C-alpha positions in Angstrom: -38.3 91.4 20.6 -35.7 91.7 17.8 -33.4 93.6 20.2 -33.8 90.9 22.8 -33.1 88.0 20.5 -30.7 89.5 18.0 -27.5 88.2 19.8 -28.9 84.9 21.0 -28.3 81.7 19.0 -30.8 79.5 20.9 -33.8 78.0 19.2 -34.4 75.3 16.6 -34.0 75.1 12.9 -37.4 74.9 11.0 -37.3 74.9 7.2 -33.8 76.3 7.3 -34.8 79.2 9.5 -33.9 79.7 13.2 -37.1 79.7 15.3 -36.8 80.8 18.9 -40.1 82.5 19.6 -43.8 82.6 18.8 -45.6 85.9 19.4 -49.2 86.9 19.4 -50.4 90.1 21.1 -49.0 89.9 24.6 -48.2 86.2 24.5 -44.6 85.2 23.8 -43.5 81.6 23.7 -39.7 81.0 23.7 -38.5 77.9 21.8 -35.2 76.2 22.5 -33.5 72.8 22.2 -31.9 72.8 25.7 -32.4 74.2 29.1 -29.3 76.3 28.8 -30.6 77.9 25.5 -34.0 78.5 27.1 -32.4 80.2 30.1 -30.4 82.4 27.8 -33.5 83.4 25.8 -35.4 84.1 29.0 -32.7 86.2 30.4 -32.3 88.2 27.1 -36.0 88.9 26.8 -36.2 89.8 30.5 -33.2 92.2 30.3 -34.6 93.8 27.1 -38.1 94.2 28.6 -36.7 96.0 31.7 -34.9 98.5 29.5 -38.3 99.5 28.1 -40.0 99.6 31.5 -41.9 96.3 31.0 -42.0 93.5 33.5 -42.5 89.7 33.0 -45.0 88.2 35.4 -43.2 85.2 37.0 -46.5 83.7 38.3 -47.9 83.6 34.7 -44.8 82.4 33.1 -44.4 78.6 32.6 -42.0 76.1 31.1 -42.7 72.8 29.2 -40.8 70.2 27.3 -42.3 68.5 24.3 -41.1 65.1 23.3 -41.2 61.4 24.0 -39.2 61.7 27.2 -40.2 64.9 29.1 -37.4 66.4 31.2 -37.4 68.5 34.3 -36.5 72.1 33.6 -35.0 74.7 36.0 -35.5 78.0 34.3 -35.3 81.1 36.5 -36.6 84.6 36.2 -35.3 87.1 38.7 -34.1 84.2 40.9 -37.5 82.5 40.9 -37.9 79.2 39.3 -40.6 79.1 36.6 -43.3 76.4 37.1 -43.1 73.5 34.7 -46.4 72.3 33.2 -47.5 69.3 31.2 -50.0 71.2 29.0 -51.3 74.7 28.2 -53.7 76.4 25.9 -52.1 78.7 23.3 -54.3 80.6 20.8 -57.2 78.2 21.5 -55.2 75.0 21.0 -54.1 72.6 23.7 -50.4 71.9 23.6 -49.3 68.8 25.5 -45.8 67.6 26.5 -46.2 64.4 24.4 -46.8 66.6 21.2 -50.0 64.7 20.4 -53.3 66.4 19.5 -55.7 63.8 20.9 -56.4 65.7 24.1 -57.0 68.9 22.0 -59.4 67.1 19.7 -61.4 65.7 22.7 -61.4 69.1 24.4 -62.7 70.8 21.3 -65.4 68.2 20.8 -66.4 68.6 24.4 -66.6 72.4 24.0 -68.7 72.1 20.9 -71.0 69.6 22.5 -71.6 71.8 25.5 -72.4 74.7 23.2 -74.8 72.6 21.2 -76.6 71.5 24.4 -77.0 75.2 25.5 -78.4 76.3 22.1 -80.7 73.3 21.8 -82.4 74.2 25.0 -83.3 77.7 23.8 
């Protein structure tokens, strides 16, 4: 990943540091402030991955904007446009395009309630 993102200036400044990716196991989230930066990051990771014999699954790759006014993104991988979503689960937490946590809290309460009902029947 360092090889892929070494020469790319895209990302956002957080606490004085450039942040352009979040990684956990085989999940990689690319962070950018513009569509152009995101396309550059995507291309760089894709090119670097191919050099090591790895392939990014286009069907599993998604894009999302976070903010008050969501924008349409057109990010492509190998000529195919990536699907844009309004929410996704990352490391157990629901990330939504409005940046709020209300849906995640309700989702977690629902999951806990369902588990409580299952165990109370035993």
